[in-house]
Coordinates of C-alpha atoms and ligand atoms in Angstrom, one line a residue:
X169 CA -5.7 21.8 -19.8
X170 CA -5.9 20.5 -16.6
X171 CA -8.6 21.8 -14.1
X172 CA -8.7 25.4 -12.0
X173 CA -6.9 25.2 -8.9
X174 CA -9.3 26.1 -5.7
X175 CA -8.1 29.1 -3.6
X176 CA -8.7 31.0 -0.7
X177 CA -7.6 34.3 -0.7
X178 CA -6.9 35.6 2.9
X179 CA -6.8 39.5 3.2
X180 CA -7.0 42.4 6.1
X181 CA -6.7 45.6 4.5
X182 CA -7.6 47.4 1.0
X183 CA -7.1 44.3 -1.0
X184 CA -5.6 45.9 -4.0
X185 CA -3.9 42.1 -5.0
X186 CA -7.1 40.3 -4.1
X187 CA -8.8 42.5 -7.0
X188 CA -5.5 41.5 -8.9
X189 CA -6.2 38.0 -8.5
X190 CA -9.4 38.5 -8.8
X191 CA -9.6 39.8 -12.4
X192 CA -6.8 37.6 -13.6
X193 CA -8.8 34.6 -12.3
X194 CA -12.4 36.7 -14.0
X195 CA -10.1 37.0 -17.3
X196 CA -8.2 33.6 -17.5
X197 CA -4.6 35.0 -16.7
X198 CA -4.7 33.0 -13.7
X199 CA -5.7 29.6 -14.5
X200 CA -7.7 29.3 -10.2
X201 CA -10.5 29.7 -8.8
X202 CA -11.3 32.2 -5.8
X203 CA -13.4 30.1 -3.5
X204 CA -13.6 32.2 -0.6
X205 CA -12.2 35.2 1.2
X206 CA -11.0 35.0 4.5
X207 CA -10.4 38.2 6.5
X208 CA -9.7 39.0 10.4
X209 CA -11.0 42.7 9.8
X210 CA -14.4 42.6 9.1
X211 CA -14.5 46.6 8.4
X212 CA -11.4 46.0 6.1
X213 CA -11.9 47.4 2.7
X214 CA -11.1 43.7 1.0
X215 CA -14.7 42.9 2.2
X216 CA -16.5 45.8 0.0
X217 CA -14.3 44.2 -2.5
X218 CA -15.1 40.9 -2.2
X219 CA -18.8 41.9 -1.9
X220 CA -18.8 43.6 -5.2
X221 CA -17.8 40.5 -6.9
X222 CA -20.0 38.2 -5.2
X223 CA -17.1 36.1 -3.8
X224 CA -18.0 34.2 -0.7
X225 CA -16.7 35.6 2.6
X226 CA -15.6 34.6 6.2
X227 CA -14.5 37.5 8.8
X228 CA -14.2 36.0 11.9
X229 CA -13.0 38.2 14.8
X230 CA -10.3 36.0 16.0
X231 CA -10.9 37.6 19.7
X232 CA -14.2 35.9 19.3
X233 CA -12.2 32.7 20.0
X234 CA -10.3 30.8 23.1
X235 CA -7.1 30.1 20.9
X236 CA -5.7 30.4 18.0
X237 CA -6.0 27.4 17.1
X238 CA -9.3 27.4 17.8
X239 CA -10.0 30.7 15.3
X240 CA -8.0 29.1 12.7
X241 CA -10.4 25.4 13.3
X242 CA -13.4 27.3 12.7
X243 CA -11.8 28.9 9.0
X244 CA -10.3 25.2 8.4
X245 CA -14.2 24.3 8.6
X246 CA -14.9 26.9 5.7
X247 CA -12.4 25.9 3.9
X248 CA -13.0 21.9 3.6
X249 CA -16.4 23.4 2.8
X250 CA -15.6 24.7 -0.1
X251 CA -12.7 22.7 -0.8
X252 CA -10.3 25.3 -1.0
X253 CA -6.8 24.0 -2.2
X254 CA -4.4 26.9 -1.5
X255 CA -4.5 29.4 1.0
X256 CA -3.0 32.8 -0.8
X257 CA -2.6 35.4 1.2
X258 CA -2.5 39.3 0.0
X259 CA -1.9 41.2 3.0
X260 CA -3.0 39.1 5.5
X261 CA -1.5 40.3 8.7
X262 CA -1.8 37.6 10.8
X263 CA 1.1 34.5 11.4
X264 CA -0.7 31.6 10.4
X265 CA -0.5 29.0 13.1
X266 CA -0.3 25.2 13.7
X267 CA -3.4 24.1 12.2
X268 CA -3.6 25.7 9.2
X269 CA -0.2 25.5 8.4
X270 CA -0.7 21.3 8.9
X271 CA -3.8 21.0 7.0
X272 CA -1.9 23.2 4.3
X273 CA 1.6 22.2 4.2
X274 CA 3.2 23.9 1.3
X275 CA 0.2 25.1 -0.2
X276 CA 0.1 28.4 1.6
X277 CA 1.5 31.1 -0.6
X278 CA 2.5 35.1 0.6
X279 CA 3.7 38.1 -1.1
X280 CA 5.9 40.3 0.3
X281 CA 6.9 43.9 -0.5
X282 CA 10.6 44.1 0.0
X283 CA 13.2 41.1 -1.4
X284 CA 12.9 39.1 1.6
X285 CA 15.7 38.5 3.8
X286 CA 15.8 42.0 4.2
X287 CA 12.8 44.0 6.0
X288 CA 10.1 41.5 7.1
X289 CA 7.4 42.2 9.1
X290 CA 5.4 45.6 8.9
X291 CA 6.0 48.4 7.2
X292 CA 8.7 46.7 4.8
X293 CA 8.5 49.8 2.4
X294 CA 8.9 51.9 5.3
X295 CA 12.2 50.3 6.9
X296 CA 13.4 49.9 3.4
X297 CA 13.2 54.1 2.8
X298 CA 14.2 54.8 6.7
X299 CA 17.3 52.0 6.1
X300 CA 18.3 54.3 2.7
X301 CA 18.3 51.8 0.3
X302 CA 18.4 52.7 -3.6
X303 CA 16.8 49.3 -3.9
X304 CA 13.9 47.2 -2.7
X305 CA 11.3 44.7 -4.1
X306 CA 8.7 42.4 -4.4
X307 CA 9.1 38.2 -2.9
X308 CA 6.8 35.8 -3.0
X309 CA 7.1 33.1 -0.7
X310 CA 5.7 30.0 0.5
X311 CA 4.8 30.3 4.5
X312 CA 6.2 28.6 7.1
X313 CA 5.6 29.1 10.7
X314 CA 8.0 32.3 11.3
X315 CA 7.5 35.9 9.8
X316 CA 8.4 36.1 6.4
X317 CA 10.8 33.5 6.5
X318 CA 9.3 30.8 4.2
X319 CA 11.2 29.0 1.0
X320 CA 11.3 32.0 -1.2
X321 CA 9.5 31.3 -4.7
X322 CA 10.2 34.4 -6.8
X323 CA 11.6 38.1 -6.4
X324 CA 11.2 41.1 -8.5
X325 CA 13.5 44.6 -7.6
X326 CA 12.1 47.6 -7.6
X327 CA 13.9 51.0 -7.6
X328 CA 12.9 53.5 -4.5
X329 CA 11.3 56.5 -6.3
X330 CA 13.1 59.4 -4.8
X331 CA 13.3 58.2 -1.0
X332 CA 9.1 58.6 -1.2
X333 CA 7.4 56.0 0.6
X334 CA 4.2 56.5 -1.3
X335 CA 5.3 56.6 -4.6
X336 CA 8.0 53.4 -4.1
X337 CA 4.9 52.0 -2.9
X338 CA 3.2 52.7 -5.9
X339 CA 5.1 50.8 -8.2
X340 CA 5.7 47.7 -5.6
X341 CA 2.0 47.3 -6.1
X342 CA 1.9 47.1 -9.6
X343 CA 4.7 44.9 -9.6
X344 CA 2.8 42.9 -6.9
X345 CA -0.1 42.5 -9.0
X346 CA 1.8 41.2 -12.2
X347 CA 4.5 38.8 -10.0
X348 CA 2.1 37.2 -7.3
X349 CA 0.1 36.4 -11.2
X350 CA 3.0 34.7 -12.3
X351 CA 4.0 32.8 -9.6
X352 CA 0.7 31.6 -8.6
X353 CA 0.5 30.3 -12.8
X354 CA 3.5 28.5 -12.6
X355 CA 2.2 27.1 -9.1
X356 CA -1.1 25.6 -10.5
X357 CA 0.1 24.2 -13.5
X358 CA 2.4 21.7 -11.9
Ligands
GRF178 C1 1.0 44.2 0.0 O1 2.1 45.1 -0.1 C2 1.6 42.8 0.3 O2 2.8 42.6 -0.2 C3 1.6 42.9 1.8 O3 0.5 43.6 2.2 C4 0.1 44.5 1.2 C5 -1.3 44.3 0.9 O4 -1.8 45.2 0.0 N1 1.7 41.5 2.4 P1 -3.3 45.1 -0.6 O5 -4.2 45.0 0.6 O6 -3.4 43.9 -1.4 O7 -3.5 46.3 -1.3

């Protein structure tokens, strides 16, 4: 079997698909590597995460920096440091700019909780529930330069649990966790 593929994981909030990935890697359901976590919210709870599993981290504030582009240089320079392949991002809430998305053309990777065309941005389970829908979903996607917009790579439905936010959201993480799995497999094994 050919070698693990090299990822970064980029995260700003609980970072419940980060431990997904994280134990699939741990366990050999995913057939990668985490490198390094990358977060733009240092107090973000993906950091006591990552910490707990030893993973290396970066959190840079991105106000810290002139530009964007400059923010996104310095995590480039992390990442050629430890050669980080793919950039997969689990709740990343950030549009990743010029220079990343050059140095990583279509190895940048982003799930979604809604089946994409339909409710990007924030709050997707939200709009979904406010917009009535009896049906929503998961999408993984690869990223491009707008919001959610990428080449779409897989989609799972997922029934809205009784016009509850919370518990719709409930089960779109689970399916997260098992689909963004999947997809990243069938990824790295090309
Ligand atoms: C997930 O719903 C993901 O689809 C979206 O952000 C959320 C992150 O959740 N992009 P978590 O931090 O992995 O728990």
């Amino acid at each position: 079997m050919n070698r693990k593929a090299k990822i970064a994981v980029f995260a700003s909030g609980s970072g419940s698909n980060f431990e997904a990935i994280e134990e699939a890697c741990r366990n050999g359901d995913l057939h990668a590597e985490i490198v390094i976590v990358v977060t733009d919210q240092p107090a973000a709870f993906v950091v006591e995460r990552a910490r707990q599993v030893d993973a290396r981290i970066v959190a840079f504030q991105p106000k810290a920096f002139q530009s964007k582009n400059a923010y996104e240089e310095a995590i480039l320079r992390e990442l050629n440091d430890v050669g980080a392949e793919w950039l997969v991002l689990a709740g990343y809430m950030r549009l990743i700019g010029p220079v990343l998305l050059t140095a990583y053309q279509s190895h940048i990777i982003n799930i979604h909780p809604s089946l994409l065309p339909a409710f990007p941005g924030k709050d997707a389970i939200g709009q979904a529930i406010a917009h009535g829908v009896k049906v929503t979903g998961v999408t993984v996607h690869l990223v491009d330069a707008g919001m959610d917009t990428g080449l779409i790579l897989a989609q799972q439905a997922v029934d809205v649990v009784d016009g509850d936010a919370e518990k719709t959201a409930e089960v779109i993480h689970a399916v997260e966790h098992e689909l963004y799995k999947d997809t990243l497999n069938v990824l790295f094994r090309r």
